[in-house]
Short mmCIF file of C-alpha atoms in Angstrom, two decimals:
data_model
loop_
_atom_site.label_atom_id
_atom_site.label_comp_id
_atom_site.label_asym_id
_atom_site.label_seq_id
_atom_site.Cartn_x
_atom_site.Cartn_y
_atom_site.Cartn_z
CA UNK T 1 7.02 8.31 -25.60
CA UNK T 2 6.40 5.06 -27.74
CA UNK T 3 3.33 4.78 -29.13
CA UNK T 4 0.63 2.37 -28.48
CA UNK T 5 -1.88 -0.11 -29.58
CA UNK T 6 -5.51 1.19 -29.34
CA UNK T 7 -8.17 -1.82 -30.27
CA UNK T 8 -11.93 -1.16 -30.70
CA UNK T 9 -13.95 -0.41 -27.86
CA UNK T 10 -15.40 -3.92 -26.11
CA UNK T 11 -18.84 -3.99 -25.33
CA UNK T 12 -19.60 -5.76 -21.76
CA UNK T 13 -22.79 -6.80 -20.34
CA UNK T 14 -22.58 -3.24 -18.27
CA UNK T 15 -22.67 0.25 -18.89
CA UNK T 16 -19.00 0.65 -19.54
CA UNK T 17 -17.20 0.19 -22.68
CA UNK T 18 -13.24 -0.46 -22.51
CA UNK T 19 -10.76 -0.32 -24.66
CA UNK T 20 -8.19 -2.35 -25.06
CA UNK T 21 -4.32 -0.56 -24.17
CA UNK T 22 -1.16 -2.96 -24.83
CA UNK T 23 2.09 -1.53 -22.58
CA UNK T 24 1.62 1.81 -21.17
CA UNK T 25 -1.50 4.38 -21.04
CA UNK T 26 -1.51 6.76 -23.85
CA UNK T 27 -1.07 10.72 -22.99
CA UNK T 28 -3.96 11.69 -25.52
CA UNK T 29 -6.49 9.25 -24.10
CA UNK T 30 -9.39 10.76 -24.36
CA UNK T 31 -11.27 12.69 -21.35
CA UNK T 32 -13.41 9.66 -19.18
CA UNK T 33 -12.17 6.44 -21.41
CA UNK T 34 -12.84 2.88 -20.37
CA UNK T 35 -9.41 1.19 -20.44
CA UNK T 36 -8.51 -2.56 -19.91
CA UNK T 37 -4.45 -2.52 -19.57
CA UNK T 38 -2.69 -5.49 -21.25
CA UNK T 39 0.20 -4.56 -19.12
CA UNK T 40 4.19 -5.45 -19.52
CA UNK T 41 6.36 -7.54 -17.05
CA UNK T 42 7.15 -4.96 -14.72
CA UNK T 43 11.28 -4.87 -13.18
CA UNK T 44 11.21 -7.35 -9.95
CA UNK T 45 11.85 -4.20 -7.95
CA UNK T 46 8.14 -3.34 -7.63
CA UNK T 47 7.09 -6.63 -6.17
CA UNK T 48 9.93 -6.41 -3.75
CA UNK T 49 8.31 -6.36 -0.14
CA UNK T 50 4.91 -7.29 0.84
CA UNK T 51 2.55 -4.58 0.58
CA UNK T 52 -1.45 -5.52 -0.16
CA UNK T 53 -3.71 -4.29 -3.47
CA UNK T 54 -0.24 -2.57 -4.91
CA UNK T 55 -1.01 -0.06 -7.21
CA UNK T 56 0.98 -0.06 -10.81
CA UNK T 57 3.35 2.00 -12.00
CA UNK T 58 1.59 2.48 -15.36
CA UNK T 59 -0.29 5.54 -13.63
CA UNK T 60 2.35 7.19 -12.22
CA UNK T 61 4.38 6.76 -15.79
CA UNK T 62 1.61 8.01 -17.47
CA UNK T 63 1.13 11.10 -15.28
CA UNK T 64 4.59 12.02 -15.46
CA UNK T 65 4.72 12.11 -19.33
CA UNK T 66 1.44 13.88 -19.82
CA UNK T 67 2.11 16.77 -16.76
CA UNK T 68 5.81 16.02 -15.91
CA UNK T 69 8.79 18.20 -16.44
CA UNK T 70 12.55 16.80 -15.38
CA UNK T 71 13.00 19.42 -12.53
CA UNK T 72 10.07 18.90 -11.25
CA UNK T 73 9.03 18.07 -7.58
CA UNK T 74 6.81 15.14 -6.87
CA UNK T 75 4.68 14.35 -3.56
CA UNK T 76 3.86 10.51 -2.01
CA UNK T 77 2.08 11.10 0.89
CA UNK T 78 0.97 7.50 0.82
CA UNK T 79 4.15 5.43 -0.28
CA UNK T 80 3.07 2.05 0.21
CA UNK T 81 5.50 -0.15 -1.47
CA UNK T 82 7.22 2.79 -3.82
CA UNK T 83 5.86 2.42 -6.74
CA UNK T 84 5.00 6.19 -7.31
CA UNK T 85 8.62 6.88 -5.81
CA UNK T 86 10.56 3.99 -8.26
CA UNK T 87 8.38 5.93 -11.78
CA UNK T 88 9.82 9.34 -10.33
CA UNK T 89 13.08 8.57 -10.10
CA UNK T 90 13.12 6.27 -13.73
CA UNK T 91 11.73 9.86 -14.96
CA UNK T 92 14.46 11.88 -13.81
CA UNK T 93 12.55 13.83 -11.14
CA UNK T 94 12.92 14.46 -7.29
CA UNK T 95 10.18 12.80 -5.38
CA UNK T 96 9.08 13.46 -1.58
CA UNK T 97 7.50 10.60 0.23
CA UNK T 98 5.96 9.76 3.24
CA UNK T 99 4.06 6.74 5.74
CA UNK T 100 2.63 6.10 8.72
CA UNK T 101 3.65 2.03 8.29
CA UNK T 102 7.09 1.68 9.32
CA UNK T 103 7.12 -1.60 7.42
CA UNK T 104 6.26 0.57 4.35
CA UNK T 105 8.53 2.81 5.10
CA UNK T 106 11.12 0.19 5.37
CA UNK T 107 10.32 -1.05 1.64
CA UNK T 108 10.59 2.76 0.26
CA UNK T 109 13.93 3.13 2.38
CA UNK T 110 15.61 -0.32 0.86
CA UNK T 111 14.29 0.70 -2.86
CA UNK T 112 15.81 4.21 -2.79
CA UNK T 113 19.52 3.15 -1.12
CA UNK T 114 22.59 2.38 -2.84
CA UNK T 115 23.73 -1.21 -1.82
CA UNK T 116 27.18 -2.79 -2.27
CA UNK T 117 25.09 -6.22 -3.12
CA UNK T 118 28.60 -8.53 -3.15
CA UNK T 119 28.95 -7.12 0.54
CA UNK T 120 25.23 -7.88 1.30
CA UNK T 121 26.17 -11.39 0.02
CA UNK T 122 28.82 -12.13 2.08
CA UNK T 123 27.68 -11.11 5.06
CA UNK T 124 24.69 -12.74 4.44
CA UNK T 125 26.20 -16.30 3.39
CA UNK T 126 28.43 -15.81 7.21
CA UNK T 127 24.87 -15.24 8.76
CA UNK T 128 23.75 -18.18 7.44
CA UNK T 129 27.08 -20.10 8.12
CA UNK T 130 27.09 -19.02 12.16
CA UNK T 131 23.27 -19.41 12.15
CA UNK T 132 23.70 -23.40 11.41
CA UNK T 133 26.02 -23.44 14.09
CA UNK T 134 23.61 -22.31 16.36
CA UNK T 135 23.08 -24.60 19.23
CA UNK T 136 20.68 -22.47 21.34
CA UNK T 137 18.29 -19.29 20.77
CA UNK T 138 17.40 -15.89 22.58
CA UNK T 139 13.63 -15.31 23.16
CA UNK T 140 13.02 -11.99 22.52
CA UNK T 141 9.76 -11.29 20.11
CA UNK T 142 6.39 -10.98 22.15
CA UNK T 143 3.04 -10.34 20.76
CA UNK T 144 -0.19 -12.29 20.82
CA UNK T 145 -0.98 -15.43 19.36
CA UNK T 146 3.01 -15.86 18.62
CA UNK T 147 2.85 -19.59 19.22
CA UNK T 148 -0.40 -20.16 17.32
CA UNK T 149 1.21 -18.47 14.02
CA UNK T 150 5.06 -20.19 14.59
CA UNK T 151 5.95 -23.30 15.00
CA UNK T 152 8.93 -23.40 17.77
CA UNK T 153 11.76 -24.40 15.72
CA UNK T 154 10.97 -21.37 12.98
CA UNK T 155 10.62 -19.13 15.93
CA UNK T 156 14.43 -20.23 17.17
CA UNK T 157 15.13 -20.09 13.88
CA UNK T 158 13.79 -16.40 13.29
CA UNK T 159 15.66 -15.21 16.51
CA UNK T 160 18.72 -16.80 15.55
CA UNK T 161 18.93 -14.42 12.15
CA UNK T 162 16.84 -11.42 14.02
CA UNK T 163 20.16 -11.56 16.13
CA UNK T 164 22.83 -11.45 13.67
CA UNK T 165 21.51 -8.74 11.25
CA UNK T 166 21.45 -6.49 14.21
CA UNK T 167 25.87 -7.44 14.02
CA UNK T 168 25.91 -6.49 10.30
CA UNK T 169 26.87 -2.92 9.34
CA UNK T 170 24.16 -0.60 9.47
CA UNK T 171 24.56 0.23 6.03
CA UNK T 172 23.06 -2.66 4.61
CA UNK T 173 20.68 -3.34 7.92
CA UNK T 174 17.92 -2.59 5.86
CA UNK T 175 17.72 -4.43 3.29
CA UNK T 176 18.22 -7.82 5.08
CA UNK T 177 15.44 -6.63 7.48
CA UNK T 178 13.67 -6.64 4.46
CA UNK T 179 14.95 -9.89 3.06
CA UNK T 180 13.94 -11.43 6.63
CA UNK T 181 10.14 -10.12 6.60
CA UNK T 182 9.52 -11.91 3.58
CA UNK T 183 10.65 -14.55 5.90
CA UNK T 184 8.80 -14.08 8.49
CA UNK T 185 6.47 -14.12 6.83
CA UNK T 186 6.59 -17.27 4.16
CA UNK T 187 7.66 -19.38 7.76
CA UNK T 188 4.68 -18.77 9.43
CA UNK T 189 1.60 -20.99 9.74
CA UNK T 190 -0.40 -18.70 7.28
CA UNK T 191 -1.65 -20.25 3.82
CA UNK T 192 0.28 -18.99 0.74
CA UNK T 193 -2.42 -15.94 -0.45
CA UNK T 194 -3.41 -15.29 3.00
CA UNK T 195 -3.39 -11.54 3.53
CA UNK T 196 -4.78 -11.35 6.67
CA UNK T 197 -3.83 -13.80 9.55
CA UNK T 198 -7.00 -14.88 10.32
CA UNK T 199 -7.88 -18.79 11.31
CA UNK T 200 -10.37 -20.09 9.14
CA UNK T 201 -11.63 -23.91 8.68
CA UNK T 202 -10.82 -24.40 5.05
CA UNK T 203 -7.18 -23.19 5.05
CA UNK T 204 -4.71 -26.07 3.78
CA UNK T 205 -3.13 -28.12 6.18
CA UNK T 206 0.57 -26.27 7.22
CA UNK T 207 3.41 -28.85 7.07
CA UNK T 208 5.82 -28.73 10.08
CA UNK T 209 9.06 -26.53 9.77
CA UNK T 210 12.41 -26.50 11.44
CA UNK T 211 15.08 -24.15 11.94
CA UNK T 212 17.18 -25.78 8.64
CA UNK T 213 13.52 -24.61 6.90
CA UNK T 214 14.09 -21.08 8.24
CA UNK T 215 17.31 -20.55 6.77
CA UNK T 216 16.51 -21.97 3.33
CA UNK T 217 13.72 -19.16 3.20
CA UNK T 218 16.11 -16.50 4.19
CA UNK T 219 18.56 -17.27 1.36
CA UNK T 220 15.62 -18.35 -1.32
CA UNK T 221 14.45 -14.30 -0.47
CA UNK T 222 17.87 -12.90 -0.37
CA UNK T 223 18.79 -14.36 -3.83
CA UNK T 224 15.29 -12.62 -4.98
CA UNK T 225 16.03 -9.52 -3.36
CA UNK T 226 19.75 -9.09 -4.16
CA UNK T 227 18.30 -9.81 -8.31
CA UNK T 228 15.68 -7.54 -7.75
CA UNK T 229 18.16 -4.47 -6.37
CA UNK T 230 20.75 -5.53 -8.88
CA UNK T 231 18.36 -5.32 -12.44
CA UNK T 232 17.37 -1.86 -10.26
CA UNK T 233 20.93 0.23 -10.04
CA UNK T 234 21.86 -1.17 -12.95
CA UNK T 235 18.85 0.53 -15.28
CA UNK T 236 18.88 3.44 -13.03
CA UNK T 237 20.35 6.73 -14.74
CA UNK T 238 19.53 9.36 -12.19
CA UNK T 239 21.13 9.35 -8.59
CA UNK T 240 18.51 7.78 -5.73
CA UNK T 241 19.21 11.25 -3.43
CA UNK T 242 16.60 12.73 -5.17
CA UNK T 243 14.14 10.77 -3.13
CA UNK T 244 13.99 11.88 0.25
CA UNK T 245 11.96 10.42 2.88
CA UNK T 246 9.90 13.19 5.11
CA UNK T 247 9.98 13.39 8.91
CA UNK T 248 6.35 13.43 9.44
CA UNK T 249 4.33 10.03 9.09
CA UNK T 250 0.66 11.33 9.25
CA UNK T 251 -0.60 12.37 5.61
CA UNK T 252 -3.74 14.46 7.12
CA UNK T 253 -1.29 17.16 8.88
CA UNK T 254 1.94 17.20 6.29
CA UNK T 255 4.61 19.39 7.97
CA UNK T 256 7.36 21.10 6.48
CA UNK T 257 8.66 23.75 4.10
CA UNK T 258 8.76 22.27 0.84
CA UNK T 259 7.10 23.66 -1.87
CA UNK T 260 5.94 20.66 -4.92
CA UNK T 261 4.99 20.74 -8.41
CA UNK T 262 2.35 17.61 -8.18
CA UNK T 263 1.47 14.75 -5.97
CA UNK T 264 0.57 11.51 -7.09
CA UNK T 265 -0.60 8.73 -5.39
CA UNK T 266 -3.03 5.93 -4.39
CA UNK T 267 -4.86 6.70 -1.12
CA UNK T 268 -6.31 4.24 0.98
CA UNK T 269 -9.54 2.33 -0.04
CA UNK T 270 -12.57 3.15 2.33
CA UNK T 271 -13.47 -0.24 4.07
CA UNK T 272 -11.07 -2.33 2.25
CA UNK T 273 -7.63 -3.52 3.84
CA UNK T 274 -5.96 -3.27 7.36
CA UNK T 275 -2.84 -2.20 6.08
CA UNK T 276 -1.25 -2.90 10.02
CA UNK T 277 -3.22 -6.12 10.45
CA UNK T 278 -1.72 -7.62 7.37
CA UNK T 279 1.53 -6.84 8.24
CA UNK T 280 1.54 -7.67 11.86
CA UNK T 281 3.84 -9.98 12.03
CA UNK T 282 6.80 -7.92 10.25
CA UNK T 283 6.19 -5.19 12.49
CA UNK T 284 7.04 -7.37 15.48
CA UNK T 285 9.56 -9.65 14.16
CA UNK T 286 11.11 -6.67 13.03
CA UNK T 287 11.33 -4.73 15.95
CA UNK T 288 9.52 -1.82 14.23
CA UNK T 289 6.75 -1.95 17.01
CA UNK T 290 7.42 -2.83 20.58
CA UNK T 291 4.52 -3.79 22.18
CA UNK T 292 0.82 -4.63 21.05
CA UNK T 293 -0.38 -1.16 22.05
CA UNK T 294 2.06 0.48 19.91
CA UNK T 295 1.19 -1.56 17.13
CA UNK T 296 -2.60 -0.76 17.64
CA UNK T 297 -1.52 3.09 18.06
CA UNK T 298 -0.44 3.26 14.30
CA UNK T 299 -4.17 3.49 13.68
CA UNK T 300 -4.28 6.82 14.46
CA UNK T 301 -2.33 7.63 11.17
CA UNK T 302 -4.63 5.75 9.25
CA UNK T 303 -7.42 7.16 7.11
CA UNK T 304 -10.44 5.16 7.25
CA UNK T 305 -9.64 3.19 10.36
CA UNK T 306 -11.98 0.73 11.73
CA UNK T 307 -10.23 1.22 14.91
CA UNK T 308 -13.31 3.72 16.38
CA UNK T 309 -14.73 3.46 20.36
CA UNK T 310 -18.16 2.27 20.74
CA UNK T 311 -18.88 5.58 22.07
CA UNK T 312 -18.28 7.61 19.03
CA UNK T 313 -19.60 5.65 16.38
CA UNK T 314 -23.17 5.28 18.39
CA UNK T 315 -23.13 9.22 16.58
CA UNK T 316 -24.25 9.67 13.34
CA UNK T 317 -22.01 11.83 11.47
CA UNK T 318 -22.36 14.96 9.20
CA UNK T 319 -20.11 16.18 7.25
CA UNK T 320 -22.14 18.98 5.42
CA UNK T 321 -22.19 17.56 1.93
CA UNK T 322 -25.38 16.23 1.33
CA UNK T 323 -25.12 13.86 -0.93
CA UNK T 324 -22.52 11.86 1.29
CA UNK T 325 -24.53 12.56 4.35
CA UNK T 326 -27.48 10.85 2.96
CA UNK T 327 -24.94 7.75 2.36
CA UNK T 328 -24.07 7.75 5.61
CA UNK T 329 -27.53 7.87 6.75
CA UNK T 330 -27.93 5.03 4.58
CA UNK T 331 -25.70 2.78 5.72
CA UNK T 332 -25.92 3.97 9.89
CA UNK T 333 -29.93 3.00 9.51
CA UNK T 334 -29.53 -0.33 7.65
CA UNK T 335 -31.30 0.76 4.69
CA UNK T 336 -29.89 -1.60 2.27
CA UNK T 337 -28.67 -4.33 4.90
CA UNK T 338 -29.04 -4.92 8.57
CA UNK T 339 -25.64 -5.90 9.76
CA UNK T 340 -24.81 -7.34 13.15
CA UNK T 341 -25.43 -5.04 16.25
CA UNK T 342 -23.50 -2.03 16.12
CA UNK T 343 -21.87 -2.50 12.63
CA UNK T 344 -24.26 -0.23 10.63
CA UNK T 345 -23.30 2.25 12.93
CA UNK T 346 -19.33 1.42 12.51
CA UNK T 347 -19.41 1.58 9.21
CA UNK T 348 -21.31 4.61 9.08
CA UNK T 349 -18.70 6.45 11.25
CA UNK T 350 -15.78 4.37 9.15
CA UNK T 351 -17.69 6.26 6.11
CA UNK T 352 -17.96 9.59 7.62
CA UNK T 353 -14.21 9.88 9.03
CA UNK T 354 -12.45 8.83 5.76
CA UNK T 355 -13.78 11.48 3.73
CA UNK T 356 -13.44 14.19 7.05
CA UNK T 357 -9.91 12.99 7.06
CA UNK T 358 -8.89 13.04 3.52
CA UNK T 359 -10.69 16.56 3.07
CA UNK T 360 -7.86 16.96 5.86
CA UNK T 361 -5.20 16.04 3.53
CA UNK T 362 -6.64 17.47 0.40
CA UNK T 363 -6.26 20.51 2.57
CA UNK T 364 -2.36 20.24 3.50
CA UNK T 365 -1.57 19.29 0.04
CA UNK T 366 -2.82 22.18 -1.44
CA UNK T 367 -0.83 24.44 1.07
CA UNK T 368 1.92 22.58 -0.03
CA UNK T 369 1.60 22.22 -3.98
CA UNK T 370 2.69 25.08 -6.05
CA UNK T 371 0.40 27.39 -8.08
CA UNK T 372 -0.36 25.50 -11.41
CA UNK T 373 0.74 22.38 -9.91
CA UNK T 374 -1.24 19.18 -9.99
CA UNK T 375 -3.22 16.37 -7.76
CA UNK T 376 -3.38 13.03 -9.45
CA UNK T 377 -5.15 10.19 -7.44
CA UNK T 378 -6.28 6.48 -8.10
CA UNK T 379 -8.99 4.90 -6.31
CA UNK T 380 -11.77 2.22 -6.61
CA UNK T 381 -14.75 4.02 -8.47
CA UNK T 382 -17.39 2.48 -5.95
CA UNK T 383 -17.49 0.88 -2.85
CA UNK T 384 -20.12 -1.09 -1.40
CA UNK T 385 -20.83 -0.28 2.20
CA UNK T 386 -24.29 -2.60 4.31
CA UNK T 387 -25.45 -2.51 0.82
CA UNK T 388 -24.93 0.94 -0.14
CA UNK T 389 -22.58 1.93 -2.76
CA UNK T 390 -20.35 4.60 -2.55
CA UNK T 391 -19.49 6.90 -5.17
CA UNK T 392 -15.74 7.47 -3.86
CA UNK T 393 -13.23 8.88 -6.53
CA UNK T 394 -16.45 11.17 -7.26
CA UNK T 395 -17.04 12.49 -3.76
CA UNK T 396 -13.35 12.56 -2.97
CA UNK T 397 -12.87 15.03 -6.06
CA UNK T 398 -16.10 16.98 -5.49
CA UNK T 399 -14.47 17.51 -1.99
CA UNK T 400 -11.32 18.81 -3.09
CA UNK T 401 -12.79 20.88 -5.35
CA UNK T 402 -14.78 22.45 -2.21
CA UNK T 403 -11.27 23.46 -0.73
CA UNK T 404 -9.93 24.96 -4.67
CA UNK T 405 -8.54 22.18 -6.74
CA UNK T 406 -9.45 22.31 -10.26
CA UNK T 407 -10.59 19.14 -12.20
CA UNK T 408 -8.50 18.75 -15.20
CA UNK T 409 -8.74 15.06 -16.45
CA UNK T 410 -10.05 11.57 -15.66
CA UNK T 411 -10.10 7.77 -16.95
CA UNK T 412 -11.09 4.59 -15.51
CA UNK T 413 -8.98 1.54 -15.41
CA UNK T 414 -10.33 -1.93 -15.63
CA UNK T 415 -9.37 -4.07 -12.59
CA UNK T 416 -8.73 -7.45 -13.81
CA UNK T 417 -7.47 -9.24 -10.49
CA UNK T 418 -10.37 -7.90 -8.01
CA UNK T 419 -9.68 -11.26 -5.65
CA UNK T 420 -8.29 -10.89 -2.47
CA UNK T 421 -7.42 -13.38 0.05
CA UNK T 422 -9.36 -11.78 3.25
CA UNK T 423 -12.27 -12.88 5.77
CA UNK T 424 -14.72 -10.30 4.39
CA UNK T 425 -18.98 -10.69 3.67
CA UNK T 426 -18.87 -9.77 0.28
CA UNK T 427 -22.74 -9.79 0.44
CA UNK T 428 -22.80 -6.36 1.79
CA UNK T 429 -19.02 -5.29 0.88
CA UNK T 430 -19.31 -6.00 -2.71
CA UNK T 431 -16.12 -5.96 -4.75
CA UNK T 432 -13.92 -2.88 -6.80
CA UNK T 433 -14.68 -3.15 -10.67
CA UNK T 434 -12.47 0.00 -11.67
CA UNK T 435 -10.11 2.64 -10.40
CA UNK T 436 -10.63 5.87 -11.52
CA UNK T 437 -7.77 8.15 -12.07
CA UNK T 438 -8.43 11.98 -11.54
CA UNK T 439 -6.03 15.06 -12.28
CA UNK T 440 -6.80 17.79 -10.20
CA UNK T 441 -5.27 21.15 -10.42
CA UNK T 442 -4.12 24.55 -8.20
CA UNK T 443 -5.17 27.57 -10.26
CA UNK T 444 -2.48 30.61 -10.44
CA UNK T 445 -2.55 32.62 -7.20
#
């Protein structure tokens, strides 16, 4: 591995002291270091799809080079856009992966396929021929608010392509679904930024579109794409089949026989994004949901939904730990900030089923991962819940420790970009200064 520019420690205003790291993280950083990551130009591959709060592949890298060994088995039981999957596969190692969004799992699917790219173009340049020809245009995307979010001439536009990808070969179907989402979602009336379609009275006026508009976008993103997958096979040595995407979609119950030598991953942040919300219209453009309701029933994958009935969250929850029950407490009672009525109360219960849930997957994993093999997770340190902060890479490791992972290592990474574009009181929500990267470990059994 190449070696690396340390600079002296800087001293903040805070507590914590970073250091300085130029390219990747260093395997002998010390136990608990401070790090601010001057960080490389990454290959376009990992920006390819839209996936909110991405995490970098500089963990995954550095994982993999400290604990890695080239026939070994890796875990993603939260794929998101693929990074973790992409670092695998530049290492030479076979990689599971798994995720309840089937617009994530779309990404994953288009970064880990082999694609004839001068067939891609041509069919795609004939789409775009017959598309212009177009006199008239089916109606077949429903969902609410459609007409508030699309102007009609994108939305004839939008059908117009939605209808000829489904001609192409289904060989390279996926990766102009995924060259149409970015679509999708650049035609639509939501600022540039927005992550979350949301109206608010500030947002920049959106200029009127038409179907020529439409088409432009499809072939700016497909020139992006086709780049991005090109630079990809071209640097890859090892063959994509050792990536395989797993049946089951919900990380808390992970099914299968397939013993692993580590998992590594970023799993959700407590409170933070609506991973379905923000993608809402790819999922129904896309025909990856059919209905509202189905769209809405993907919660039920999701750890840390918000999505909780009235009825439930009235409860105050225990999970036995005291130390997060008296957080809990905290934040159900208002102790630190009165929210509006009944949101103490949902964000108490928010609180209380993320951790229940990912003891849940701490759990499967462990079934799962070979003895001596390894947990590595990245998180925001602290999260600030009605005022009351959350200790959550510590309570999520002093939880899997209750179940028998071992702690072997930990740093904390400097978040330089903590901004996001959502409609959020950050009063009482506070924002993420650090991630903090833990290595746990299963003991010989």
């Amino acid at each position: 591995m190449k070696q690396l520019s340390l600079f002296e420690p800087i001293s903040s205003g805070d507590r914590e002291t970073y250091q300085y790291i130029e390219g990747d993280i260093p395997v002998d950083l010390p136990e608990n270091t401070f790090i601010s990551l001057d960080r490389k130009s990454p290959l376009k591959i990992y920006s390819l799809g839209f996936q909110p709060a991405k995490s970098i592949p500089e963990i995954p890298r550095w994982f993999l080079q400290k604990y890695g060994t080239k026939n070994c088995t890796i875990l993603e039981p939260f794929a998101g856009s693929g990074t973790t999957i992409l670092e695998t596969l530049r290492y030479g190692a076979s990689v599971y992966w798994l995720d309840y969004n089937p617009h994530s799992r779309l990404i994953c699917q288009v970064k880990t396929t082999h694609f004839n790219l001068a067939e891609v173009q041509e069919v795609s340049l004939n789409i775009l021929k017959n598309a212009r020809d177009r006199k008239t245009a089916p109606e077949t995307v429903q969902f609410s608010n459609r007409d508030f979010w699309f102007q009609q001439p994108v939305q004839e536009g939008l059908e117009i392509l939605k209808e000829s990808i489904h001609l192409a070969a289904k060989t390279i179907q996926p990766l102009l679904w995924l060259v149409f989402a970015a679509t999708v979602r650049k035609t639509s009336d939501m600022n540039d930024g927005m992550i979350l379609a949301a109206k608010r009275s500030h947002v920049k006026d959106i200029p009127q579109r038409s179907r020529e508009d439409t088409f432009k976008y499809f072939k700016f993103y497909l020139d992006k794409t086709l780049e991005a997958i090109g630079e990809w096979q071209y640097l890859l040595n090892y063959p994509l089949e050792r990536a395989k995407q797993l049946s089951c979609k919900d990380a808390k119950k992970i099914s299968g026989n397939f013993p692993i030598d580590a998992i590594i991953t970023s799993p959700p942040y407590i409170n933070a994004i609506d991973y379905i919300w923000a993608c809402k219209f790819e999922l129904h453009w896309l025909d990856l949901v059919k209905t509202n309701k189905e769209r809405l029933d993907l919660y039920s994958c999701e750890i840390g939904t918000e999505r909780i009935v009235k009825q439930e969250y009235q409860a105050l929850g225990h999970t036995g730990y005291i130390p997060l029950d008296r957080l809990i407490e905290e934040i159900y009672t208002g102790q630190k900030y009165k929210a509006s009525k009944g949101q103490n109360q949902l964000r108490a219960r928010v609180v209380y089923k993320y951790f229940i849930e990912m003891k849940e997957h701490f759990q499967s994993c462990f079934t799962h991962l070979n003895s001596g093999g390894y947990y590595c997770f990245a998180i925001g340190h602290i999260s600030k819940i009605c005022g009351v902060e959350i200790p959550v890479a510590d309570l999520l490791t002093d939880l899997a420790l209750e179940i028998g992972f071992k702690k072997e290592f930990s740093f904390h990474l400097l978040l330089k970009n903590r901004r996001l574009n959502l409609p959020r009181n950050v009063d009482w929500a506070g924002t993420i200064k650090y991630d903090t990267v833990v290595v746990l470990s299963k003991g010989e059994q």
